[in-house]
Tab-separated table of C-alpha atoms and ligand atoms in Angstrom:
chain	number	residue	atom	x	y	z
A	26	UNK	CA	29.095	88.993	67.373
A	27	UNK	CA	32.731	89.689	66.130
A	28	UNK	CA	33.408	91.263	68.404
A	29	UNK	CA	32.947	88.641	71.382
A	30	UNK	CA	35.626	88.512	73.929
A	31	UNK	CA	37.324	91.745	72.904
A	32	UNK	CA	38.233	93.948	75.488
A	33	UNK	CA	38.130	97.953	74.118
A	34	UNK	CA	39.838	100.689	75.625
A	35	UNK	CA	37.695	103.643	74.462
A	36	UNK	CA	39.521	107.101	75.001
A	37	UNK	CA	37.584	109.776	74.631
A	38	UNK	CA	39.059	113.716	74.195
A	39	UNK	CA	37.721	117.134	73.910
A	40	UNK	CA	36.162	117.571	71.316
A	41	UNK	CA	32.032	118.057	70.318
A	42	UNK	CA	32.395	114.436	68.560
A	43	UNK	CA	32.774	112.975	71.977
A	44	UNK	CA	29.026	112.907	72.072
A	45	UNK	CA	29.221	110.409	69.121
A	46	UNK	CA	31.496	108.265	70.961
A	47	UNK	CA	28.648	107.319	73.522
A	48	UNK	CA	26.815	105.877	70.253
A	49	UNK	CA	30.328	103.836	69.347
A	50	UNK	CA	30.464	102.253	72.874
A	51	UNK	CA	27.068	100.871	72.721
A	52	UNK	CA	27.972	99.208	69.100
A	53	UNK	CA	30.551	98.095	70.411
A	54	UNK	CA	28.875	96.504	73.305
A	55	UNK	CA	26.359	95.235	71.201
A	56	UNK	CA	28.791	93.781	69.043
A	57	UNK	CA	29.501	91.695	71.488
A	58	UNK	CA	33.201	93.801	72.878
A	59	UNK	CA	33.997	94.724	76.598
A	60	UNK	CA	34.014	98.022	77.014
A	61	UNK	CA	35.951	100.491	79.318
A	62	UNK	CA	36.098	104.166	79.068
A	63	UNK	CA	38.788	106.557	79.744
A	64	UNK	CA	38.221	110.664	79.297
A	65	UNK	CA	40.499	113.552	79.601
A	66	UNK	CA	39.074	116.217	82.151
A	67	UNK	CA	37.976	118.003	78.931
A	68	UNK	CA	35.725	115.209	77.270
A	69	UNK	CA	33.643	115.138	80.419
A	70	UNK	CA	32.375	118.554	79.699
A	71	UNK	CA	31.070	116.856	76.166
A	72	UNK	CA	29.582	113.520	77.460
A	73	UNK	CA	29.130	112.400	81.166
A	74	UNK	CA	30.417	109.501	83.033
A	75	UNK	CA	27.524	108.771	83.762
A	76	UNK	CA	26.345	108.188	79.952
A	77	UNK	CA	28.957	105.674	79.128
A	78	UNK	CA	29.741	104.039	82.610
A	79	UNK	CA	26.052	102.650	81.850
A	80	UNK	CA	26.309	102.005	78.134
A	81	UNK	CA	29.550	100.499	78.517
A	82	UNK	CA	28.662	98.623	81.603
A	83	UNK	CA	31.454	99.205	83.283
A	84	UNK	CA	33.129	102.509	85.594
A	85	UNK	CA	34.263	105.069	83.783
A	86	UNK	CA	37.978	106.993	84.409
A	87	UNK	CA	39.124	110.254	84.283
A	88	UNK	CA	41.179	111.326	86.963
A	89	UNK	CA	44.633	110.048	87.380
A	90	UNK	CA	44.414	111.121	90.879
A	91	UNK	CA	41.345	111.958	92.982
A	92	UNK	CA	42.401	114.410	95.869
A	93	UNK	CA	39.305	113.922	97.599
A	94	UNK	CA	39.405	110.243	98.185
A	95	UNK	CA	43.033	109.750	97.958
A	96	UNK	CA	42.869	107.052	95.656
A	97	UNK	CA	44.062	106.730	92.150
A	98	UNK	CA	43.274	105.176	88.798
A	99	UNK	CA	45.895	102.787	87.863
A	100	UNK	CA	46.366	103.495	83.872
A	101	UNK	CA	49.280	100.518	83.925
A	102	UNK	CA	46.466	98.097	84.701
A	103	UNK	CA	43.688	99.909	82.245
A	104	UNK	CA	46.193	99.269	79.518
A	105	UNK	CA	47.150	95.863	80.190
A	106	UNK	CA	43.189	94.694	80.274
A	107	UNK	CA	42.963	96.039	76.833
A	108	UNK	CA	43.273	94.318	73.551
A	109	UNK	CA	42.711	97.119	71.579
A	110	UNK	CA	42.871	101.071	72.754
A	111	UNK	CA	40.527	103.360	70.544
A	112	UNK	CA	40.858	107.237	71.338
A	113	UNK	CA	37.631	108.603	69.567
A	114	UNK	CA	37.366	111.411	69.184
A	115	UNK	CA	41.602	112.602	68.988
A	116	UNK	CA	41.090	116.141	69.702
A	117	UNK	CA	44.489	118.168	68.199
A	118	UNK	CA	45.567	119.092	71.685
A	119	UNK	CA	45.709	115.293	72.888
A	120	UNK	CA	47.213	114.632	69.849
A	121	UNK	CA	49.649	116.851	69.757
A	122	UNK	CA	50.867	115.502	73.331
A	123	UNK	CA	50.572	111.696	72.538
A	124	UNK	CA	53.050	112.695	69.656
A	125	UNK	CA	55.275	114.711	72.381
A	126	UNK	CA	54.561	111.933	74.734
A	127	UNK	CA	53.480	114.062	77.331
A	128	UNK	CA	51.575	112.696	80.215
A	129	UNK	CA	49.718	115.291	81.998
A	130	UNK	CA	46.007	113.200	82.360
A	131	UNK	CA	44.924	109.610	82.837
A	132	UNK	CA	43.990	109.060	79.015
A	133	UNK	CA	48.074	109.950	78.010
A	134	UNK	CA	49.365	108.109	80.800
A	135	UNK	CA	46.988	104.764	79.745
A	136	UNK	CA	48.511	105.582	75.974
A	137	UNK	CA	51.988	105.931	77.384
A	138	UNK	CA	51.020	102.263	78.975
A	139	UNK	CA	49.528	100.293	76.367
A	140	UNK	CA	51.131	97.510	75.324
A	141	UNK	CA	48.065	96.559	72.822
A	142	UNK	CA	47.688	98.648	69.502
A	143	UNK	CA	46.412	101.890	69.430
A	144	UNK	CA	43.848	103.618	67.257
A	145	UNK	CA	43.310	106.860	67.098
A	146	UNK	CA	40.158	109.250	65.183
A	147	UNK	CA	40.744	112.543	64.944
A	148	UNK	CA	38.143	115.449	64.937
A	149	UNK	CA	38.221	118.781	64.698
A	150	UNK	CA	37.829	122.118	62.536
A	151	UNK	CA	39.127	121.585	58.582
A	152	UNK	CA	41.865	124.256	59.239
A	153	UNK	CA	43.080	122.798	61.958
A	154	UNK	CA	43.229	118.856	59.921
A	155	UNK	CA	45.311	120.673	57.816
A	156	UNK	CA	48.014	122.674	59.847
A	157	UNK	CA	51.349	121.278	59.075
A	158	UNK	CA	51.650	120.765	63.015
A	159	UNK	CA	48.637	118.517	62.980
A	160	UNK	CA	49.859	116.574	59.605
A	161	UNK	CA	53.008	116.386	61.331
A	162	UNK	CA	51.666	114.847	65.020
A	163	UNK	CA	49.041	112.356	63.146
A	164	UNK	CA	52.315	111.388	60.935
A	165	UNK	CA	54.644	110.506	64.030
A	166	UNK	CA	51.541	108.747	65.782
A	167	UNK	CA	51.426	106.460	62.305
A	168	UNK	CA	55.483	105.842	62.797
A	169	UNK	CA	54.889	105.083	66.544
A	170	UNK	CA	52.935	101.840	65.221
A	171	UNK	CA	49.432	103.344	65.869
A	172	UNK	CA	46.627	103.370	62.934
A	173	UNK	CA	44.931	106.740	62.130
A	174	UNK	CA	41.112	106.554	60.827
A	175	UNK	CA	41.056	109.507	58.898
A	176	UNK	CA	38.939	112.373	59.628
A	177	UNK	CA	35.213	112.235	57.076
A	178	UNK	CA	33.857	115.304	55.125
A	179	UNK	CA	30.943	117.365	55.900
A	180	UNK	CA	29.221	120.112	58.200
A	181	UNK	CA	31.354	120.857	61.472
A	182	UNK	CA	30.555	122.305	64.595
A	183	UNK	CA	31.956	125.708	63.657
A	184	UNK	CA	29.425	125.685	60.581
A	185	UNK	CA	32.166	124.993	58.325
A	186	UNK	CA	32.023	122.348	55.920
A	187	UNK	CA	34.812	120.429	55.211
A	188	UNK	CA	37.387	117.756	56.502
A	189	UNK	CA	37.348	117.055	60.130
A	190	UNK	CA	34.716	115.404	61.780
A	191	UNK	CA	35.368	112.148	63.416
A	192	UNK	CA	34.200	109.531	61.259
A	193	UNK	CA	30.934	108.050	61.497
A	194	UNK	CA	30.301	105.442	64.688
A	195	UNK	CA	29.240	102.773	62.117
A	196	UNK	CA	32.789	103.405	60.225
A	197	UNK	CA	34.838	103.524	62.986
A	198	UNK	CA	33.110	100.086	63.790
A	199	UNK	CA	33.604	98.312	60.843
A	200	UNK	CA	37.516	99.592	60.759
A	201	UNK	CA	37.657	97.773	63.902
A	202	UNK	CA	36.235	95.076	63.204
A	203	UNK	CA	38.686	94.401	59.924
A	204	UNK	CA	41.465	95.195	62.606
A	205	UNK	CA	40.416	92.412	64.553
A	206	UNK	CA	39.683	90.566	61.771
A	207	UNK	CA	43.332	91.098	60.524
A	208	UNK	CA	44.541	89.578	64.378
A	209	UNK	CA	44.064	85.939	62.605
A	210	UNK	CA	47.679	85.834	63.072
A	211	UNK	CA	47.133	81.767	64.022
A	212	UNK	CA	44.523	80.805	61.424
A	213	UNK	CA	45.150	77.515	60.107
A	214	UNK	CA	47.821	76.196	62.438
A	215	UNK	CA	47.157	73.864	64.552
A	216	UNK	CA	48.507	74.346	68.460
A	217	UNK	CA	48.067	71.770	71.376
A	218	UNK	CA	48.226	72.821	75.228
A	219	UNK	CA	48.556	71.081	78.173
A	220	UNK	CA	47.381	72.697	81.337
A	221	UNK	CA	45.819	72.301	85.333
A	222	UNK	CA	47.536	69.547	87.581
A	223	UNK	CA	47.755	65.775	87.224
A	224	UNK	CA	46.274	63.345	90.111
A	225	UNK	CA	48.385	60.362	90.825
A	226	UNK	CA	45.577	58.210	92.665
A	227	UNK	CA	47.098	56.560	95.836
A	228	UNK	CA	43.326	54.581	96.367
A	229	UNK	CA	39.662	55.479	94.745
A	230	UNK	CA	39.768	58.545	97.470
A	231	UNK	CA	43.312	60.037	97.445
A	232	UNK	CA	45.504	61.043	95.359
A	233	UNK	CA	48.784	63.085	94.851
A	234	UNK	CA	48.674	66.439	93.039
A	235	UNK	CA	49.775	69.662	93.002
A	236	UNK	CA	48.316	73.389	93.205
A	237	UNK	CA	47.645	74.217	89.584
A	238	UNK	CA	44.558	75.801	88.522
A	239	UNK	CA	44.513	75.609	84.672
A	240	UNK	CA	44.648	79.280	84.576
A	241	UNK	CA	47.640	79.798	83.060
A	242	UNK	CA	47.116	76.905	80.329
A	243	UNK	CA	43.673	77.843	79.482
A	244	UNK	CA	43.964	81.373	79.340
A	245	UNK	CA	47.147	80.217	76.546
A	246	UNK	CA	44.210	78.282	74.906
A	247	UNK	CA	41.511	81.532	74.652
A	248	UNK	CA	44.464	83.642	73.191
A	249	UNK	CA	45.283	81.288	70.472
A	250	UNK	CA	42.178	80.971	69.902
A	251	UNK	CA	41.427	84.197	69.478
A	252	UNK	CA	43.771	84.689	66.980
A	253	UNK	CA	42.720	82.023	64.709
A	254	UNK	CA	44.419	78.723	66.218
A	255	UNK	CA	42.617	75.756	66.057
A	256	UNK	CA	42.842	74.590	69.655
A	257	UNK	CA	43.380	71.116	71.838
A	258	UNK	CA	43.517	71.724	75.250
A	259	UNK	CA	44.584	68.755	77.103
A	260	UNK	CA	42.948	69.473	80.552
A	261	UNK	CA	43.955	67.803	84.161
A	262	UNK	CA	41.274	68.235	87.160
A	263	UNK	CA	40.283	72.274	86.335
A	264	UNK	CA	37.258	73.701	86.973
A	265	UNK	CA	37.961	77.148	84.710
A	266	UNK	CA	36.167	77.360	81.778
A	267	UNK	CA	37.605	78.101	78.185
A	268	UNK	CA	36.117	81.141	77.059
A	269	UNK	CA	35.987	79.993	73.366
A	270	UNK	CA	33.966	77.355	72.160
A	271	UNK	CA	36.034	76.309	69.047
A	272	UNK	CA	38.691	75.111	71.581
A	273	UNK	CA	38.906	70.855	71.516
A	274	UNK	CA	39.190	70.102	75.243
A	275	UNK	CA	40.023	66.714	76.564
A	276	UNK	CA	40.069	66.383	80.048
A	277	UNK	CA	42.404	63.982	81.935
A	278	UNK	CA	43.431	63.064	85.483
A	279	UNK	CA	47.258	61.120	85.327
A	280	UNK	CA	50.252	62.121	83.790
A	281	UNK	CA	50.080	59.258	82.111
A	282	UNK	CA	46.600	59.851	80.533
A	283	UNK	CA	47.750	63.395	79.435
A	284	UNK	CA	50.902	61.968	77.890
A	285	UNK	CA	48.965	59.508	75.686
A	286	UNK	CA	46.351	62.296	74.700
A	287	UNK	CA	49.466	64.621	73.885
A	288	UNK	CA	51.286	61.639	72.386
A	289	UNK	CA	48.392	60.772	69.951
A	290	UNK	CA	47.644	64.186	68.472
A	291	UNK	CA	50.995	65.601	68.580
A	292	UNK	CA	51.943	64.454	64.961
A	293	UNK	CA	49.425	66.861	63.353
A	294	UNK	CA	50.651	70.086	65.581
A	295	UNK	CA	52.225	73.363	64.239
A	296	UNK	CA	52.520	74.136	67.730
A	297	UNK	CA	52.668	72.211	71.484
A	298	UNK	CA	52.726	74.389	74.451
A	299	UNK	CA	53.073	72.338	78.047
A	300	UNK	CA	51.787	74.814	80.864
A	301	UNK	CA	50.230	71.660	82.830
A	302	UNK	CA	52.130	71.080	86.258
A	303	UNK	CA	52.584	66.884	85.612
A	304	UNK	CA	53.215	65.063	88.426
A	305	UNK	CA	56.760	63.618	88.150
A	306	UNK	CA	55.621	60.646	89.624
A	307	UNK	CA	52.866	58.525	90.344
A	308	UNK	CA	51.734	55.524	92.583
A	309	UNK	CA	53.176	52.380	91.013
A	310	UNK	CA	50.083	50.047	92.290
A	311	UNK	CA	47.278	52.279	93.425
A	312	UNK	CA	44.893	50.821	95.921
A	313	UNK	CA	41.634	49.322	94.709
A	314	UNK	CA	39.498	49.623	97.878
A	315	UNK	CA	40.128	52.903	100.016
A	316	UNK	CA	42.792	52.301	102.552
A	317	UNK	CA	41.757	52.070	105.972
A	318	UNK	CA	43.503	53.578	108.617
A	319	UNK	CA	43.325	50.738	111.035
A	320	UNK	CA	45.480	48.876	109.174
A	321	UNK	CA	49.763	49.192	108.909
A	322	UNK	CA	50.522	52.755	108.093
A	323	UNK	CA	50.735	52.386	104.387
A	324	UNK	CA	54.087	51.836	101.984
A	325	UNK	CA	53.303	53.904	98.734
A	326	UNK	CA	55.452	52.870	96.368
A	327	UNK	CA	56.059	56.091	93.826
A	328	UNK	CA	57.258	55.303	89.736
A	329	UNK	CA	58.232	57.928	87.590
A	330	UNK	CA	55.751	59.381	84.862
A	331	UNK	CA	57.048	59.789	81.561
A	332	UNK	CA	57.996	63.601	80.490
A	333	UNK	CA	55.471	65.054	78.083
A	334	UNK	CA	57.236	68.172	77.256
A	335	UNK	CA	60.582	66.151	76.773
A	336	UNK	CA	58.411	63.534	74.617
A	337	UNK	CA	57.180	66.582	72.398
A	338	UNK	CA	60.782	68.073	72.112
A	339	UNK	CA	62.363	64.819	70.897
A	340	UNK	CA	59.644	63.829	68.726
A	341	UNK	CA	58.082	66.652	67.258
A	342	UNK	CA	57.547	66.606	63.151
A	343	UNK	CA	59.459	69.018	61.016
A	344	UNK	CA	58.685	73.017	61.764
A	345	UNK	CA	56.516	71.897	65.126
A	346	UNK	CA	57.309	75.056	67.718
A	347	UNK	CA	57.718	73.624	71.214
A	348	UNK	CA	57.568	75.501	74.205
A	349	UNK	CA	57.161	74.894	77.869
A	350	UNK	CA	57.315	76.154	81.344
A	351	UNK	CA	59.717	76.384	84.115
A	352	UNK	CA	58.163	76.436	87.977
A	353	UNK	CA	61.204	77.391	89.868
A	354	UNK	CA	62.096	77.914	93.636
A	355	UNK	CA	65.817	78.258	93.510
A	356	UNK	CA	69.090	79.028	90.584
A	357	UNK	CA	65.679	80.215	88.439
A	358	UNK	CA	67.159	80.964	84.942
A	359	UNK	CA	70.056	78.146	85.381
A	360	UNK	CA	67.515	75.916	85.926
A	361	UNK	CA	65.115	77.350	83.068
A	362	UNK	CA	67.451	77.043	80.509
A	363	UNK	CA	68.908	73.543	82.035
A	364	UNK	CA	65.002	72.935	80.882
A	365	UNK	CA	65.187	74.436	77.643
A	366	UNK	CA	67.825	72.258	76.305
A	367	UNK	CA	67.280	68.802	78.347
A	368	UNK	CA	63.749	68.766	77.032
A	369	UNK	CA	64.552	69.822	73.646
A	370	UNK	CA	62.080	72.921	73.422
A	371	UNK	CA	62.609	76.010	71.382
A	372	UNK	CA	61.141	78.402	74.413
A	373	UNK	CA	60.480	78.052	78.455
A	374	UNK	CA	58.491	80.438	80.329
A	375	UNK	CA	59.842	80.683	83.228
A	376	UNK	CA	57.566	81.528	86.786
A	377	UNK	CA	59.241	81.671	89.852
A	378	UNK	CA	57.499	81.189	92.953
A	379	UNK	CA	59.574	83.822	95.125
A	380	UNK	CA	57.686	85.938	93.122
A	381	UNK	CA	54.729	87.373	94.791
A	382	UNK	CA	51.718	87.001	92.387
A	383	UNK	CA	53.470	84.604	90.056
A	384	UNK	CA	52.884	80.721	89.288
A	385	UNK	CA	50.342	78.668	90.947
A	386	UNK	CA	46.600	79.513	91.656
A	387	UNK	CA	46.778	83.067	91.444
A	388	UNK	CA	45.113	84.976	88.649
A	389	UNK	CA	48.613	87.034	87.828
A	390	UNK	CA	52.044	85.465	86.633
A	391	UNK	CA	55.728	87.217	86.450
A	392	UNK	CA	57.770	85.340	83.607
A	393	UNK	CA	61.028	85.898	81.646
A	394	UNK	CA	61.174	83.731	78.444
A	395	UNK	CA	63.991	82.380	77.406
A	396	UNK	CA	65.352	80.929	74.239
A	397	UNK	CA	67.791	79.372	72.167
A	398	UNK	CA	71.113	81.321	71.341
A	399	UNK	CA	70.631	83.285	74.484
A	400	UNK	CA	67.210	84.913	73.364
A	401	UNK	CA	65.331	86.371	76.416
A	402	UNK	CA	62.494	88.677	77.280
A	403	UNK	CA	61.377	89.983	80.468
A	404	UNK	CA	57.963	91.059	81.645
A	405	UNK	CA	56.449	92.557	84.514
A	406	UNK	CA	54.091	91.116	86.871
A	407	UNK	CA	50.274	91.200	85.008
A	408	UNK	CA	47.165	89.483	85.125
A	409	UNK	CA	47.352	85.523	83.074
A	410	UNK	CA	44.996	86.661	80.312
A	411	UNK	CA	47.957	89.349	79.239
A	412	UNK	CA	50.611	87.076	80.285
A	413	UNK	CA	49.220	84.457	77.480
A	414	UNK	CA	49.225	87.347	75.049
A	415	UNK	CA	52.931	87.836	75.937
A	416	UNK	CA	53.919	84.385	75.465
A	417	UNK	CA	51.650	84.483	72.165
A	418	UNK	CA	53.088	87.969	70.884
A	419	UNK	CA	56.971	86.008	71.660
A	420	UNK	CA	56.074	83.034	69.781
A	421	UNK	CA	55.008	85.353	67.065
A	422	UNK	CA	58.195	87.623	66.890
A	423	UNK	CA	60.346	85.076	67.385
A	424	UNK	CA	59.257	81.604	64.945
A	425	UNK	CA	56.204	82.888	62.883
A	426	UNK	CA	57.420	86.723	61.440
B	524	PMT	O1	47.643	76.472	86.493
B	524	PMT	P1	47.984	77.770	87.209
B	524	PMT	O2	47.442	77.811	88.610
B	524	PMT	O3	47.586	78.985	86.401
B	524	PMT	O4	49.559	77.852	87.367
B	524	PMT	C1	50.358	77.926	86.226
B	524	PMT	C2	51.637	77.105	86.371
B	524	PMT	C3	52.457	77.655	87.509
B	524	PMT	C4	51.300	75.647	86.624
B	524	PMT	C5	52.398	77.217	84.998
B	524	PMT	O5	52.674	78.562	84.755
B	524	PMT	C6	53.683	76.408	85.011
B	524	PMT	O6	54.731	76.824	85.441
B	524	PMT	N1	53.564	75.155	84.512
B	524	PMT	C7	54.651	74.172	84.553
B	524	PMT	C8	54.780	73.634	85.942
B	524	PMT	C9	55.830	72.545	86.031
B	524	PMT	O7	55.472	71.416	86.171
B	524	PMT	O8	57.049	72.974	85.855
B	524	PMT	P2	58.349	71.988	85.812
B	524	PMT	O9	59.482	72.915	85.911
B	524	PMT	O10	58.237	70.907	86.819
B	524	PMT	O11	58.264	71.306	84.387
B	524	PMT	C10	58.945	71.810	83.254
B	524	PMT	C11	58.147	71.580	82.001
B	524	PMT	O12	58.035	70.196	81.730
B	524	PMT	C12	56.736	72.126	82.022
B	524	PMT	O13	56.448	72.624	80.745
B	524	PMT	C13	55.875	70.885	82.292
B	524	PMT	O14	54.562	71.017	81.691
B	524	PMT	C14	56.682	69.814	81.593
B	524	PMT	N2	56.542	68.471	82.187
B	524	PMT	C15	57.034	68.204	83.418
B	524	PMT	C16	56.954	66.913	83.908
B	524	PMT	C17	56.354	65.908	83.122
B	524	PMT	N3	56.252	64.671	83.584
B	524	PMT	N4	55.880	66.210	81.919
B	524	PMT	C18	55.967	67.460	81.428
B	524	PMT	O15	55.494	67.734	80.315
């Protein structure tokens, strides 16, 4: 299964090879890839809806706008779920307006919105593969930072025989599985994330905490892992799932519990990420029976827990990249960067919560990173699986390339 956990953006054009691209989603799928499917209004004279919405097990789009219902197909959204857009068959009148950057149908506007890489396999007649106009398009496409699988020899719809057709299903597969293949971009470093709450038990029943899920930590985790990281996830009380089973997980409940499982392993990391919301403080002498509420009203005596993130920043090896958050209410980038240097890191992420969607619980963040020497990048609100990529894709351009 190489393809487990990838999600695929299929676009499909028209062209008479879109019939092969039905047989490349269901590789895919069984290759173990999410699939979704995007056509231009052409393709679906080719290959139905129908056809791929149930071999790719998902809906299928093709309208940017339905004037019946009303409602329309967010392509922003499409192309942030993707890790990889494919546009098989490239028919030479979608290519020539991705290379104009035109717009004019969902499967350009998705393009126009992918953030992932793009692929692109062009079919059509042999004349046409070798106008000067199409040379020229499939040229700027290749300088736009998307990769071209060439058009294969043989028998084409028009009876010709020649250069042109889309390359095989089975071809197309294995180019994208060496694609992914070539997405190792962590292999052999070794990266450490904290993530989820703490619980500062006040007696066996209570306990102070706060309203992190783990999302955004975890979802950190899968990403690194996906690119070839080997993985500790140091866990506080979360009940999401990693999606990848290479990931080392230790699960903890104190601050102070995480801070000696960070503290122990840190020494071997190429990498330490904190994304956990730690409880600044605990309960200096929690109760050993549960506290009754007959009783006084109780005095709970609060002692500060050490700083993991500050730990890692002043006692990191040699080369170890350290970066951590910033959950902010108020003076947000002040008090990111106040972070940044107090705690030693190289990057915060910062999350404000007068953001709608961002920070806690939800399953979508907002951040702006910032870094030393005034470094900063800004992103717009997306779901926490992309969000990881972004923080990922930073880390990449900024201490790895
Ligand atoms: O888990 P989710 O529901 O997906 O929500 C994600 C999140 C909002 C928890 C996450 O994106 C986030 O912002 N995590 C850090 C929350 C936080 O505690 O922020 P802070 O500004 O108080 O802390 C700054 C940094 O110091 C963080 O990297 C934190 O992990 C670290 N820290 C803080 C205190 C402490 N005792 N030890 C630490 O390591």
């Amino acid at each position: 299964m190489q393809l487990k956990n990838k999600k695929i953006l299929v676009g499909i054009s028209g062209s008479i090879a879109a019939y092969k691209a039905a047989h490349l989603v269901r590789l895919f799928v069984k290759n173990g890839a999410q699939v979704k499917v995007v056509l231009t209004p052409n393709a679906t004279g080719f290959v139905t809806p129908l056809t791929l919405s149930t071999l790719s097990k998902n809906p299928v789009h093709s309208v940017l706008f339905n004037s019946e219902t009303g409602e329309w197909t967010n392509h922003v959204e499409l192309a942030l779920w993707a890790d990889l857009m494919l546009i098989a068959p490239l028919s030479a009148s979608t290519l020539s307006k991705m290379a104009d950057g035109q717009s004019d149908n969902l499967l350009l506007t998705t393009y126009l919105s992918a953030k992932c890489p793009v692929i692109v396999a062009p079919a059509m007649d042999l004349d046409m593969y070798k106008h000067p106009s199409v040379l020229a398009n499939l040229q700027k496409l290749r300088d736009n930072g998307n990769q071209v699988i060439p058009a294969e020899k043989g028998e084409l719809a028009s009876g010709l025989d020649g250069e042109g057709r889309m390359a095989e299903p089975e071809h197309i597969l294995e180019f994208v599985k060496d694609f992914f293949a070539g997405t190792q971009t962590w292999a052999g470093k070794k990266v450490l994330i904290t993530a989820g709450p703490t619980y500062e038990p006040i007696d066996p029943v209570r306990y102070i905490g706060n309203r992190s899920s783990g999302k955004m930590g975890i979802h950190l985790a899968d990403t690194l892992a996906a690119r070839g990281a080997e993985v500790v996830l140091v866990c506080g009380p979360s009940r999401i799932r990693q999606e990848y089973d290479s990931i080392q997980r230790i699960d903890v409940e104190t601050a102070v519990q995480m801070f000696e499982a960070v503290t122990a392993r840190a020494a071997d990391m190429d990498c330490i990420i904190c994304a956990a919301a730690v409880a600044d403080y605990g309960v200096e002498n929690p109760a050993t029976q549960k506290i009754k509420k007959d009783g006084q009203i109780p005095e709970i005596k609060l002692v500060k827990n050490p700083d993991i993130l500050a730990w890692c920043g002043a006692n990191r090896k040699k080369g170890t990249i350290v970066a951590g958050f910033a959950l902010e209410t108020d003076n947000e980038e002040e008090n990111a960067r106040k972070k940044l240097e107090k705690k030693q890191a190289d990057l915060i992420v910062l999350n404000s919560l007068n953001d709608p969607g961002a920070g806690f619980e939800s399953d979508t963040n907002k951040i702006t990173i910032f870094g030393k020497e005034e470094r900063r990048a800004d992103f717009p609100l997306a779901p926490k699986n992309k969000i990881a990529e972004l923080i990922v894709n930073t880390l990449e351009k900024w201490f790895i390339q």
